[in-house]
Structures are given as C-alpha cells and as structure tokens.
XYZ file of C-alpha atoms in Angstrom:
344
model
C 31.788 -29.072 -0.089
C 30.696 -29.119 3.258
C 27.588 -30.997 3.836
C 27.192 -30.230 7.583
C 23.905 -30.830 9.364
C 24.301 -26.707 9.841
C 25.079 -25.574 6.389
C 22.541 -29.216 4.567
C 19.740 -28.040 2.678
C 16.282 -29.999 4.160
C 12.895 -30.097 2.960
C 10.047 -31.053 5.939
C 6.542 -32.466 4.639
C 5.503 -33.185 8.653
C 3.606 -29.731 8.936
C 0.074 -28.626 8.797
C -1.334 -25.038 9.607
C -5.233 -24.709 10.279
C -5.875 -28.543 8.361
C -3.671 -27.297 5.520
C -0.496 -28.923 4.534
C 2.745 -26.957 4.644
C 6.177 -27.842 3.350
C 9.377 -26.223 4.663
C 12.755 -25.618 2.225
C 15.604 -24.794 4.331
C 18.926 -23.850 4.146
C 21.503 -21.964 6.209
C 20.130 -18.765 4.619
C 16.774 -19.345 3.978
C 13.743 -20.743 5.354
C 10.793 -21.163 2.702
C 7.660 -22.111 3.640
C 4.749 -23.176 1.285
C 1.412 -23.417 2.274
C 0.503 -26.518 -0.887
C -3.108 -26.597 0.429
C -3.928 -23.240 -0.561
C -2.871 -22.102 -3.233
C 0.484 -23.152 -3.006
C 1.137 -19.647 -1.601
C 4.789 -18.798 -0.341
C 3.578 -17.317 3.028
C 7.664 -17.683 4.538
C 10.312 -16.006 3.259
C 12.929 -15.933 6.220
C 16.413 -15.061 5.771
C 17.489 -16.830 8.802
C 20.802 -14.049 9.710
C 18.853 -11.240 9.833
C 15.555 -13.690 11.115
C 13.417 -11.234 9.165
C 10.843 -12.268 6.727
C 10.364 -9.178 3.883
C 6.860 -10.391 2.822
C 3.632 -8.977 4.536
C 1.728 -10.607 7.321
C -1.610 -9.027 7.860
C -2.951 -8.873 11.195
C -6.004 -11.431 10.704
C -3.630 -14.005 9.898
C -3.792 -16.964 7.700
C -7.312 -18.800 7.436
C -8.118 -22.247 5.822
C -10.401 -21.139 2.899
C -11.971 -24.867 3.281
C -13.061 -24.671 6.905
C -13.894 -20.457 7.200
C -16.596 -19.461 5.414
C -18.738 -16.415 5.125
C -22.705 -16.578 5.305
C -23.078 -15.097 1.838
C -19.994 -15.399 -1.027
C -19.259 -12.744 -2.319
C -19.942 -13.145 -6.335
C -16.863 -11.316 -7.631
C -14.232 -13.722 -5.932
C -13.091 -14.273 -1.934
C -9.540 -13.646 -3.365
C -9.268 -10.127 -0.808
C -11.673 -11.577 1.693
C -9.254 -14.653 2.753
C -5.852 -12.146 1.592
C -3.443 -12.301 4.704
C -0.147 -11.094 2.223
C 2.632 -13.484 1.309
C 3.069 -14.778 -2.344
C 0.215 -15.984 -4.434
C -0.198 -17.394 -7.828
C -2.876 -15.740 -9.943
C -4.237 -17.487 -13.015
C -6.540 -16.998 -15.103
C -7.151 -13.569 -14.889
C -7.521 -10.745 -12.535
C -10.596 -8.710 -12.764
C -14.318 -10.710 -12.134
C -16.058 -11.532 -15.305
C -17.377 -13.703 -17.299
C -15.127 -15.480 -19.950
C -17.018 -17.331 -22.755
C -19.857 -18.637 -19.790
C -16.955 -19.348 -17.273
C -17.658 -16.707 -14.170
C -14.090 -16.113 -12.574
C -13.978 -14.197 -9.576
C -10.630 -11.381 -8.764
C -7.652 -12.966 -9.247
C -8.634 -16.493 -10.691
C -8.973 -19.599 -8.998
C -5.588 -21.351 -7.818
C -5.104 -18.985 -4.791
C -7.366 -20.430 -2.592
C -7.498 -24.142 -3.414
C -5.132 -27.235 -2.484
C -2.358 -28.473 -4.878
C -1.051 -32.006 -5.449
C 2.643 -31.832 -4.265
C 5.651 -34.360 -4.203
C 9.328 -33.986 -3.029
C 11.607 -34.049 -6.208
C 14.659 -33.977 -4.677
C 16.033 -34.660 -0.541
C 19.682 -34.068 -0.960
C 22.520 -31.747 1.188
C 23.399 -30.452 -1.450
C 19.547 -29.353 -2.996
C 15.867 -29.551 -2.295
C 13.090 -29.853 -4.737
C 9.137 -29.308 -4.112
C 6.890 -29.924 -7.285
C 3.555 -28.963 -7.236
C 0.431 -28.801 -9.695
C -3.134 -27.857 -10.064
C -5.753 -28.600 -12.978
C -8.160 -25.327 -12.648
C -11.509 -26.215 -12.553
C -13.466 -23.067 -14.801
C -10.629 -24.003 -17.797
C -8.622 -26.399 -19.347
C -5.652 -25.215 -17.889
C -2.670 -27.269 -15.731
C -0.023 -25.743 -13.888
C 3.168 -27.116 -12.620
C 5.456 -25.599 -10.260
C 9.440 -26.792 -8.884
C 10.658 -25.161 -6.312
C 14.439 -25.254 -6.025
C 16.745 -24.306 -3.038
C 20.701 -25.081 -3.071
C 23.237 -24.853 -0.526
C 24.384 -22.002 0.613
C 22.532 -19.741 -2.267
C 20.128 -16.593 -1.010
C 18.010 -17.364 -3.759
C 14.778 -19.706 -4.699
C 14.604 -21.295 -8.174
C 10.766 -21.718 -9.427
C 10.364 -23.189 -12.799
C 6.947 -22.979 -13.937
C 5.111 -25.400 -17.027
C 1.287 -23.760 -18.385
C -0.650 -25.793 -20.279
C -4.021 -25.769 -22.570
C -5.080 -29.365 -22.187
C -8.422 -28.073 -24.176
C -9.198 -27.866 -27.848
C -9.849 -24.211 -27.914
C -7.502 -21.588 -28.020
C -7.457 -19.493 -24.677
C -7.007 -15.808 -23.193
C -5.680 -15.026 -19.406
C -3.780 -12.652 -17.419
C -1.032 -15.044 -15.436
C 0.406 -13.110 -12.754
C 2.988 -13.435 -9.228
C 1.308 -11.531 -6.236
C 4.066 -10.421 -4.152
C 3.775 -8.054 -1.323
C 6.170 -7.145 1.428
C 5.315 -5.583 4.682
C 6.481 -4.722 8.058
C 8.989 -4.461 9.863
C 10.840 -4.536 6.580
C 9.294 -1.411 5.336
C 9.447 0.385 8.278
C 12.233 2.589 7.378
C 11.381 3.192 3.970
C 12.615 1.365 0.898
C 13.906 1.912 -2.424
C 13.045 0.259 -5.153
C 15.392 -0.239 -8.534
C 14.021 -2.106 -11.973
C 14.721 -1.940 -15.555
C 11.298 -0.726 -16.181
C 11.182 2.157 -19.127
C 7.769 3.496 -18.289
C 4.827 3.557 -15.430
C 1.711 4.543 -15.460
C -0.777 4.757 -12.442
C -4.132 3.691 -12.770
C -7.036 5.599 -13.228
C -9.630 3.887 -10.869
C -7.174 4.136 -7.677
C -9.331 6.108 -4.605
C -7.717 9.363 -2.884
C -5.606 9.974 -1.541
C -3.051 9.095 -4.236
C 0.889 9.581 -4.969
C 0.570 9.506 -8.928
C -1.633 11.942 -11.374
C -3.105 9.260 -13.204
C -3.161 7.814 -16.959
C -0.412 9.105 -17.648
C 3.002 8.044 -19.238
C 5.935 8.475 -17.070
C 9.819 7.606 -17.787
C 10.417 5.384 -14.848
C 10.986 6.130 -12.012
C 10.493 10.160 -12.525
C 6.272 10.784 -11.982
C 4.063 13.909 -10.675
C 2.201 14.234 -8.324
C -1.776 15.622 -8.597
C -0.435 18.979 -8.013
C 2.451 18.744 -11.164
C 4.841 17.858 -8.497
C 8.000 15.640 -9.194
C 7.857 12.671 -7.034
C 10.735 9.703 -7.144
C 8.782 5.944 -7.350
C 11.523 4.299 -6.387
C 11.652 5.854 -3.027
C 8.714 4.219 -0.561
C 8.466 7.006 2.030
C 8.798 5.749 6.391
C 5.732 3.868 7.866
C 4.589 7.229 9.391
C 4.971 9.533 6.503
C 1.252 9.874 4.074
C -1.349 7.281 3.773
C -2.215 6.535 0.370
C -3.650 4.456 -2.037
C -1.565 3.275 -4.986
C -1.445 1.220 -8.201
C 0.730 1.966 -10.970
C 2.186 -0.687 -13.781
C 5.428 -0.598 -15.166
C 6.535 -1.688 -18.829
C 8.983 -1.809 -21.332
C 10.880 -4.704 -19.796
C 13.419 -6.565 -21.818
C 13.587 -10.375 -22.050
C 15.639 -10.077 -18.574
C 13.635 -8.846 -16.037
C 14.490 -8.094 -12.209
C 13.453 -5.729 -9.659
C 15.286 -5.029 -6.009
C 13.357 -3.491 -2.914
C 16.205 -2.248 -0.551
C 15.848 -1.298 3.215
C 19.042 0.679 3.542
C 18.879 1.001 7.111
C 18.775 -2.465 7.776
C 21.025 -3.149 4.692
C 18.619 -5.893 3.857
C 16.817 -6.590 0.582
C 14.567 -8.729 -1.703
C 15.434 -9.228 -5.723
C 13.798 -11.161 -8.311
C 14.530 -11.780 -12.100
C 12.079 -13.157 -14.483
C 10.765 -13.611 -18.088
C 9.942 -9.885 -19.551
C 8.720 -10.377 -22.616
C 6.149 -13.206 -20.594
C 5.418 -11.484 -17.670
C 5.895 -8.001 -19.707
C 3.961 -5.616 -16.840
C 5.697 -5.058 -12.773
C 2.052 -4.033 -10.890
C 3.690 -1.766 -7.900
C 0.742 -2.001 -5.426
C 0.867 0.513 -1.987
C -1.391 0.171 0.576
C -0.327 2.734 3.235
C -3.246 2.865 5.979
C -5.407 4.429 3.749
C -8.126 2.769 2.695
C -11.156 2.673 5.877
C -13.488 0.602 4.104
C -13.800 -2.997 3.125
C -11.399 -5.165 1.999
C -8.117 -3.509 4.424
C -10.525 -1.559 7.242
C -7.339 0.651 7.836
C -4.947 -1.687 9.187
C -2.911 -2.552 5.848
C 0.536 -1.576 5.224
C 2.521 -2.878 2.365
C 3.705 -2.145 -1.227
C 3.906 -5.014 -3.699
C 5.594 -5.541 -6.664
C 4.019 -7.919 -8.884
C 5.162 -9.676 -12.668
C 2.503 -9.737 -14.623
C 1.619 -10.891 -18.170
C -0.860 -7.906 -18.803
C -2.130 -4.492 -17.039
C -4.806 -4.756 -14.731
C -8.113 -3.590 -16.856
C -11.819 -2.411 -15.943
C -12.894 -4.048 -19.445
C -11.616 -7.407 -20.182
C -13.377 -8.254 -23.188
C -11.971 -4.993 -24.626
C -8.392 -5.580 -23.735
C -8.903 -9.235 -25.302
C -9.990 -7.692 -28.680
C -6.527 -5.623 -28.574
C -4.409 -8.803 -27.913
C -3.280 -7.329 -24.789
C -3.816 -10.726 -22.883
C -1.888 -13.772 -23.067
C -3.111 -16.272 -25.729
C -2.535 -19.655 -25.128
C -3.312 -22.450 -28.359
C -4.949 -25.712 -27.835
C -1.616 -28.289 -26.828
C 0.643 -25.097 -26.225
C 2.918 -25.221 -23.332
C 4.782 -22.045 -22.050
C 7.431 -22.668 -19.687
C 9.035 -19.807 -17.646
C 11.745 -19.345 -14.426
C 11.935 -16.867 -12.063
C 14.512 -16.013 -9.204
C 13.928 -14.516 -6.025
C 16.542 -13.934 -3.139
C 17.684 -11.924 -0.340
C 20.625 -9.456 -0.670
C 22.630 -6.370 0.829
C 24.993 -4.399 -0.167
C 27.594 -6.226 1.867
C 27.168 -9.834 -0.319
C-alpha cells in the first residue's frame, strides 16, 4: 500500500476559526473540515480534484454563536439566525415548543454549542475524530466518530444516542445537509429509493409542489395539475421558489445521490431507513425577501430524518410518529457520505 506523504491520510487539531476549534480530515480525495466548537457542524466538504466543495456557503459567513450576539433572542431558537449552510446535527426536535416544561427552540440544541472532541486514530492508512455532547434541556448524550481511509471518496460517521434519564423520551433526530453554489449552478438531479413525497402544506408562494398530497416519487404536480420531475433541480436562473417536501417509504438501506452532470461531479449518502425513515428535500431558490434568507439564499438540501417536520408536536407524539427513546436505551446508527461521477 502506498503510504506516501501525497496519498497519507492526516488529521490537524492546530486550527481555530472566529475562537472556535476546527479539526481537518484529509486525504488525497477529500478534505473534511469540522467546526467541534459549534455544533460539530461539517462546514468542508472538498473533493480536492475537482477543488469544489458541494455544500452551501451563505454569503454572511460563519459566526461564533459564543462571541455574536443579538440585542434581543429570539424565543423560538437562533438555529436560522446564526445558519451559514454546511452540515448540522439536529437533536431533539425540530419545531419550537415546549416538551414536558423543557422550551426547545427550531432545530434543538447541539447546533450551536461546543463539543468535547479527541483524535481516535493518526495513522496513513486512517483517521479518526470522536466527538460528544450531553444536551443540556434532556438527558440525552451523543457520540460521534468520524472515519476517513486512504484513498476512499467517502466519510464514515458512526453515531451512539443515549437516554442517561429515568424517563422514557420523544425527539425528532435529524442530518441537516444542504448544498449550494457553484455546485448547483447547472442544475442537478437527484436519485433515491424513496416510494412517496409529499410537500408541505405551510411552504409560502411561490411553490413547485401542490401540497398535502401523496405523490409516487419522483412524479408530482404542480399548482396548476402540471407534471413536474423532483428529481430534476432546474439552472440557478430558472424560477425562484420556496420548497419543502418529505420523502418516505425507505427500506432499511437508505441512500440518495445529487448529480451535477455538467461537471460530472456528485454527492451520495447511505444511511439507516427504518431510523432515519423521512429524506426532508429543502429548496431555497432566491425566493424568500423576508427574514431569515433576505433574498440572497440559494440551495436545496436533502436531509435524513427520523420523523416529518410537524406544526403540532404534541399531536404527532400522541400518533407515535416521533422517535421514542426508553430510560438506558442506546440506538446506534452509520451513515456514508462521498463524492462520485460517473467516471469512478
């Protein structure tokens, strides 16, 4: 095997961005980059040939949650307020409310906070970052390994959930994912073994999807009646629109690919279906004026997720739509994400 300082997997701890730590995995493919002190977010996902990075970069940039501060918090969660794109981790839930007297703002707590990190493994042939977080609002730990090899496209993250309480516990767990520009520029197309979609109701206009509906993926209408393919993602300077649609009827073996064929470029991941049993497929295409995007957001994300996003938490708790998790009860899960084209 050659173990070459060129083709030698490394892992750098020597970083900070803004006061928070960062940790680099590297290999002659990849370059990962986790930002541990918030949220241990991916916010680099570079495959080094191409030197293009498929996840989204909004234009305000990355800010230290710690050190920038508004005058007045906003009481449902600063989760879009500090949102730059990249990859989060979102646990407990996702919409604000209040969960037996615990008030948990959009997208749970973990985002935004440091982790505790160590360096598993420093070898040529593999790197290993662990990292782990004890939420604050519940008795919840999370532990994290991220794995790179030599010479593989792909990033290994095993993943450990625990109840260290006494009581038995509801959440939504979910993987916020969004890709951006230049990656989108040209269009994508997206492929999963998804049976249905649905897009959701509450989603502004303009919108691609008649809403509440049932759709055999990846065959919707429009508002109009219209066919309309949602596995193709029209050019950067084709509609603006607002979208949200979730996608079910996963098997055990989940994946999803978003392919630039232009640039013969793309980004796949495989996870636990019958865990993370919902894809979220969120666009953002200019559209939305107002607060949180202000017009200047561009991306569509694709996003496992344990449940569908909800208006009424407490009622999609009563139907057992959310994941349970017993007192002592550990759920372990992996997931797979990499960089392909059709020439690999």
């Amino acid at each position: 095997m050659d173990t070459s300082q060129e083709n030698a997997c490394r892992i750098n701890e020597d970083w900070t961005y803004k006061g928070m730590k960062v940790v680099f995995l590297e290999n002659r493919l990849l370059r990962i980059g986790i930002l541990v002190d918030r949220g241990s977010d991916i916010f680099e996902f570079r495959y080094k040939p191409a030197d293009l990075d498929p996840l989204l970069r909004l234009p305000k940039g990355i800010r230290n949650p710690q050190l920038e501060k508004s005058q007045l918090p906003n009481p449902r969660g600063q989760f879009e307020e500090y949102y730059y794109g990249g990859w989060q981790e979102a646990l407990p839930n996702s919409p604000a409310f209040n969960y037996r007297g615990s008030v948990l703002g959009q997208h749970g707590e973990v985002a935004l906070v440091p982790w505790k990190y160590s360096i598993l493994k420093d070898t040529p042939e593999e790197v290993q970052l662990k990292v782990s977080i004890d939420l604050l609002r519940m008795p919840l730990r999370l532990e994290k390994i991220f794995s790179l090899k030599m010479e593989e496209p792909n990033l290994i993250i095993s993943e450990n959930l625990t109840n260290l309480g006494r009581t038995p516990l509801d959440i939504m767990w979910g993987h916020h994912i969004a890709f951006g520009l230049p990656f989108l520029k040209e269009g994508a197309e997206i492929e999963t073994n998804a049976k249905t979609f649905t897009a959701d109701p509450g989603m502004p206009h303009p919108r691609r999807f008649a809403p509440g509906r049932d759709f055999f993926w990846p065959q919707g209408e429009d508002l109009e009646g219209q066919a309309v393919d949602a596995g193709k993602i029209p050019y950067v300077h084709a509609e603006a629109y607002s979208e949200l649609c979730y996608l079910k009827g996963y098997p055990k073996q989940a994946w999803y690919r978003i392919f630039n064929r232009e640039r013969n470029i793309g980004f796949e991941l495989n996870w636990q279906g019958d865990l993370f049993r919902c894809l979220w497929q969120w666009q953002e295409r200019y559209s939305t004026q107002d607060f949180p995007w202000w017009g200047d957001c561009y991306t569509v994300a694709l996003e496992p997720w344990t449940s569908a996003g909800t208006d009424d938490p407490e009622g999609a708790i009563a139907k057992g739509e959310w994941l349970k998790i017993l007192p002592g009860e550990m759920v372990g899960t992996e997931l797979r994400a990499g960089i392909f084209s059709e020439r690999n």
